[in-house]
Amino acid sequence: MRAEARRIGLLAPAMLTIGVLLVVPLGLMAIISTLARGPSGGIIWGQHSLDAYVQFLFERDLMDRLALNTDYLRIFARSIGLAATTTALTLLIGFPTALWMAFQPPSRRTLLVFIVTVPFWTNLLVRNYAWILLLRDGGVIDWTLLKLGLTSRPIGIMYTPLATAIGLVYSFLPYMILPIYVSLEKIDRRLIEAAYDLGADRRRALFRVILPLAMPGLVGGAILVFVPGLGAFITPELLGGAKSMMVGSLIQQQFGQARNWPFGAALAFVLLALVLLALMAHALRYRRGAKPA
Amino acid sequence: MKGAGDLWRFRGARAVAYAVLLYLYIPIIVLVILSFSAGDSSLARWEGFSTRWYGVIVEDGDMMRSVRNSLLVALVAMTVGTAIATMAALATARTRFRGQSAVEALIGLPLIVPDIVAAIAILLFFVMVGIELGVTSLMLAHSVFTIPLAYLPIRARLEGLDPALAEAAADLYANPWASFRRVVLPLIWPGIASGAMLAFIGSLGDVVISYFVSGPGATTLPVYVFSMVRVGVTPAVNAISTLLIAASVTPLVLSYLLGRRFR
Amino acid sequence: MRRIILALAASALPSLALAPPAAAQSKELHLFNWSNYMPPDLLKRFEAETGIKVTLDTYDTNESMLAKLQAGGGGYDVVVPTGPTVQQMIRDGLLLKVDAAHMPNFKNVRKPFDNPDFDPGRAYTVPYMWGTTGIAYDSAKVPGGKIEDSWKELFEPRKEFYGNIAMLKDMGEVFTAAAYYLGFDQCTSKPEEGQKILELLEKQKPAVKVYNAEGSADRMGNGEVAMHLMWNGAFHRAHKKLKTAVYIYPREGVNLWGDNLAVPKGAKNVENAKLFLNWMMDPKNAAEASNFTAYNNAIAGSDAYLDPSLREDPAVNTPDDMVSRFRPLRDCGKAALDLRQKVWTRLLR
């Protein structure tokens, strides 16, 4: 009973802040998604319709019949794919980095946590501009390769999926590295020594001892990269050439030039539902896996 | 004990880590160099050395105000968000209780909602309730959005820690606060520090929420920079970014070096 | 419950009565604008001449400015909306009538800017900068250096430009340019015309390197692309770096847009705002703004103070024979917008 009271006390600030400052406003948004749109954007209170949700999958053809429209599904799929790729790549290079950090002398570790985040004290736009200067035809990378005699013509990575990946992985790296680092840093080293004593090789120690212990960090990092990655669009558009739309810009557009707040809100709720379902599914699996066999 | 140290070195890991550090700092080097450009755009080729953009930012009162707003909001949001997140993580880690999934989904919610939707929703709410739009309203909104950023690393840190330690500590010290401060806090400190750093850069980088939830005089630096697109972003932004980096790194490097010398 | 409300109201009343009539005394002006869209030195001069302190807050697009005010954000004294946005703001009751036409300096306003469709009789707004959206290309890339003055060059590009074209990432600009080329009205809401526009844009898409509205001056000036759908002020900056760059006003029609100074409802310093609006119609001040932004203004007599490089740039100082190609941007209705949105989403799906 005391544990229960303690838990409620500890959770109260989080529940209250998020509840009042986000859930209640989102309730307003939910209402907006069922309202009629105003002539100059905004909404008309009191006029209800579910058009916004119908519009996600269907459009009215010339004869005013509903026809399936997969445009929005394709945009959703693209963003999900991009977020998944970004998560995989940040994991791939973030994990070894975190491992290395965790095994540095204690005095250096705090400094490293800082070093990993300092680049992000700079402005997002000029950081992306720096990438453009590096990647574009005749840019810094091209120029260097040319001077070194490694290439004879522009390598042409600007405005390709590769450029998008370079930029996105870059902006999400600390969100992957740090959670993994903190879960690795606490590992009782005697455990690993014991593994070695028992004749485990390096690979075994990594997969049997270190990886399972790092799991909470991996999961936390994956959430911190994947979920915001779904909404990312500034970096992909600047570096990728914006020839295909992302969910983030689609939603932004509804509150901007398209003047369709209800549809923008509906899109956001569809996204929200998808992510929540995925998280729930994961939580169920994780819990089942966590039970002793 | 030399051998024991070697056990920890996964050679591949070091190579990757060095490459990652290079990756993180290459664009920053470009950005810093360009802050000394004589040209008038931060997308332009090098057009000769000049410190004029540092002069421009000193003169630009509106930009300096936006920097101050950004730092102030980020500091408060980091502190509030990290404190709330630490408490929540202490409640959810290493335990199972009814409704836990719902609680965790709620904590993750600020991460999931697209920021334009959250921004307009919060703005509508503030207007409806009558909260004046300004730096304070920004701090409130940002605090909410930093909670999951700080929560996930702290939670990862707590997971797998020996619960017996806290219990032993509770026996040792009369009040729970003392046992928390003496035993639990040092153990989870790296998690809190990491979470706080992520919360800080999360708040510092936000554009959309800062734009909608601010009032007159509360424009933040990212909003100011994004609003330059009409006539082009100038190297003044590179200059201010360089100064921010310098201001953040200098004390830390100094303390690290001094710490080494006098140890 | 009622007693509590009454008590609260009673305690609040005296403080209301004691509050000073703020507008009359305050020496402040809250400007809501793009960053760098007014020269800082000009604002400093305004402060020195009037003793009014200017505070700048910023937005990145007309649409985000509008959305913020529609959601109830505000407290700004002067905003800078483009023509069609002015129309929406008037319709939504977001602007305050300032009767600009009767301000002392209004006599300086050039035709046709003195009586635009979006604000007949200038009841609400004062003109600031204006510009056009045309085609910029690198004349060094084509034999003879000349191309047709038609949107055809952009939408059905010759091989020299294929794959080297940048478009603005702006639904309105891209859609209307295509509409002009096909001979449609900018506000078309006919599905079959939308279909033709979509087909044209889809056919053009492989020739496009990037859709982006930011950094266009550098993209063109650095030679990253050889052709650009472009705002003329950005072209002026690009031309400084790339002397072979040329700006054309396609004969099928060119968007003419104008930014305006307006006072939003809820402004706290209305008198200061009006003073500022009038002050900005002074030829010298307008010219100083033009020299800074590289866009033209609507004030007669400002030419004398204009940088020669601006005055002599046909992209900024439009030759008289090109004026007939101007198509002032209008606020199109919901049906037209939905069609645009459909075409745009399908193009980039």
Tab-separated table of C-alpha atoms in Angstrom, chain B residues 39-45 47 53 56 58-63 65 69 116 119-121 123-125 127-128 132-133 207 210-234 236, chain C residues 30 32-37 40-41 43-44 53-76 80 82 213-216 218-219 221-223 231 237 240-241 257 259 268 292-293 295:
chain	number	residue	atom	x	y	z
B	39	GLY	CA	30.015	36.895	-47.976
B	40	ASP	CA	26.404	37.629	-47.115
B	41	SER	CA	24.900	34.151	-46.984
B	42	SER	CA	25.523	31.013	-44.952
B	43	LEU	CA	25.071	28.953	-48.094
B	44	ALA	CA	27.675	30.836	-50.108
B	45	ARG	CA	31.151	29.836	-51.116
B	47	GLU	CA	34.422	34.914	-50.008
B	53	TRP	CA	29.101	39.042	-38.743
B	56	VAL	CA	26.342	42.390	-36.759
B	58	VAL	CA	26.307	42.456	-31.288
B	59	GLU	CA	24.360	45.259	-32.970
B	60	ASP	CA	21.240	43.170	-33.585
B	61	GLY	CA	19.262	43.607	-30.377
B	62	ASP	CA	16.369	41.461	-31.592
B	63	MET	CA	18.628	38.510	-32.320
B	65	ARG	CA	17.028	38.892	-27.246
B	69	ASN	CA	14.944	33.758	-24.623
B	116	ILE	CA	2.427	21.681	-35.430
B	119	ALA	CA	1.597	23.774	-30.950
B	120	ILE	CA	-1.741	25.010	-32.240
B	121	ALA	CA	-3.620	22.905	-29.689
B	123	LEU	CA	-1.991	27.891	-28.213
B	124	LEU	CA	-5.783	27.472	-28.432
B	125	PHE	CA	-5.810	26.109	-24.891
B	127	VAL	CA	-5.879	31.543	-25.182
B	128	MET	CA	-9.015	29.838	-23.908
B	132	GLU	CA	-0.695	35.254	-21.240
B	133	LEU	CA	1.604	34.366	-24.134
B	207	VAL	CA	10.913	25.835	-33.827
B	210	SER	CA	8.207	28.041	-29.798
B	211	TYR	CA	6.681	29.950	-32.679
B	212	PHE	CA	3.033	29.363	-31.840
B	213	VAL	CA	3.121	29.472	-28.055
B	214	SER	CA	5.166	32.679	-27.757
B	215	GLY	CA	3.885	36.200	-27.490
B	216	PRO	CA	5.333	39.637	-28.236
B	217	GLY	CA	8.997	39.832	-27.243
B	218	ALA	CA	9.348	36.067	-26.746
B	219	THR	CA	10.726	35.018	-30.120
B	220	THR	CA	13.433	32.352	-29.774
B	221	LEU	CA	16.585	31.975	-31.849
B	222	PRO	CA	15.392	29.072	-34.053
B	223	VAL	CA	12.203	30.983	-34.878
B	224	TYR	CA	14.248	34.070	-35.682
B	225	VAL	CA	16.516	32.058	-37.970
B	226	PHE	CA	13.685	30.287	-39.792
B	227	SER	CA	12.088	33.655	-40.416
B	228	MET	CA	15.165	34.729	-42.357
B	229	VAL	CA	14.208	32.554	-45.318
B	230	ARG	CA	12.498	35.435	-47.108
B	231	VAL	CA	15.799	37.175	-47.782
B	232	GLY	CA	18.255	34.414	-46.933
B	233	VAL	CA	20.067	33.168	-43.841
B	234	THR	CA	23.210	35.201	-43.122
B	236	ALA	CA	25.370	35.971	-38.482
C	30	HIS	CA	5.637	45.379	-31.498
C	32	PHE	CA	5.615	40.981	-36.392
C	33	ASN	CA	7.599	40.352	-39.563
C	34	TRP	CA	10.126	38.156	-41.346
C	35	SER	CA	13.648	38.478	-39.896
C	36	ASN	CA	15.925	40.798	-41.866
C	37	TYR	CA	13.009	42.058	-43.928
C	40	PRO	CA	17.900	47.362	-38.599
C	41	ASP	CA	19.371	50.821	-39.221
C	43	LEU	CA	14.243	50.841	-37.440
C	44	LYS	CA	16.892	52.509	-35.292
C	53	LYS	CA	10.974	51.506	-29.074
C	54	VAL	CA	10.524	48.820	-31.739
C	55	THR	CA	10.517	45.147	-30.745
C	56	LEU	CA	10.663	42.583	-33.518
C	57	ASP	CA	9.056	39.151	-33.431
C	58	THR	CA	9.211	36.947	-36.463
C	59	TYR	CA	7.398	34.374	-38.611
C	60	ASP	CA	8.486	32.351	-41.621
C	61	THR	CA	5.412	32.356	-43.861
C	62	ASN	CA	2.161	34.253	-44.353
C	63	GLU	CA	0.320	31.074	-43.528
C	64	SER	CA	1.968	30.538	-40.163
C	65	MET	CA	1.368	34.191	-39.277
C	66	LEU	CA	-2.296	33.782	-40.189
C	67	ALA	CA	-2.638	30.488	-38.291
C	68	LYS	CA	-1.190	32.037	-35.158
C	69	LEU	CA	-3.566	34.993	-35.247
C	70	GLN	CA	-6.532	32.743	-36.078
C	71	ALA	CA	-5.751	30.600	-33.053
C	72	GLY	CA	-5.872	33.686	-30.890
C	73	GLY	CA	-2.168	34.431	-30.564
C	74	GLY	CA	-1.192	38.033	-30.928
C	75	GLY	CA	-0.517	41.267	-29.167
C	76	TYR	CA	1.471	42.583	-32.114
C	80	VAL	CA	3.348	42.313	-42.876
C	82	THR	CA	0.998	39.593	-48.650
C	213	ALA	CA	12.032	27.901	-51.497
C	214	GLU	CA	15.008	28.596	-49.249
C	215	GLY	CA	18.480	29.664	-50.327
C	216	SER	CA	17.456	30.100	-53.953
C	218	ASP	CA	22.837	30.853	-53.477
C	219	ARG	CA	21.637	27.820	-55.387
C	221	GLY	CA	24.488	32.122	-57.729
C	222	ASN	CA	26.787	29.181	-56.974
C	223	GLY	CA	25.795	27.487	-60.215
C	231	TRP	CA	11.497	35.597	-56.730
C	237	ARG	CA	21.329	38.625	-55.189
C	240	LYS	CA	25.737	39.595	-58.108
C	241	LYS	CA	27.610	36.281	-58.041
C	257	TRP	CA	2.812	39.895	-55.151
C	259	ASP	CA	3.638	42.795	-49.004
C	268	LYS	CA	-1.900	47.569	-27.959
C	292	PHE	CA	18.318	46.244	-47.954
C	293	THR	CA	15.851	43.631	-49.245
C	295	TYR	CA	12.835	44.234	-53.676
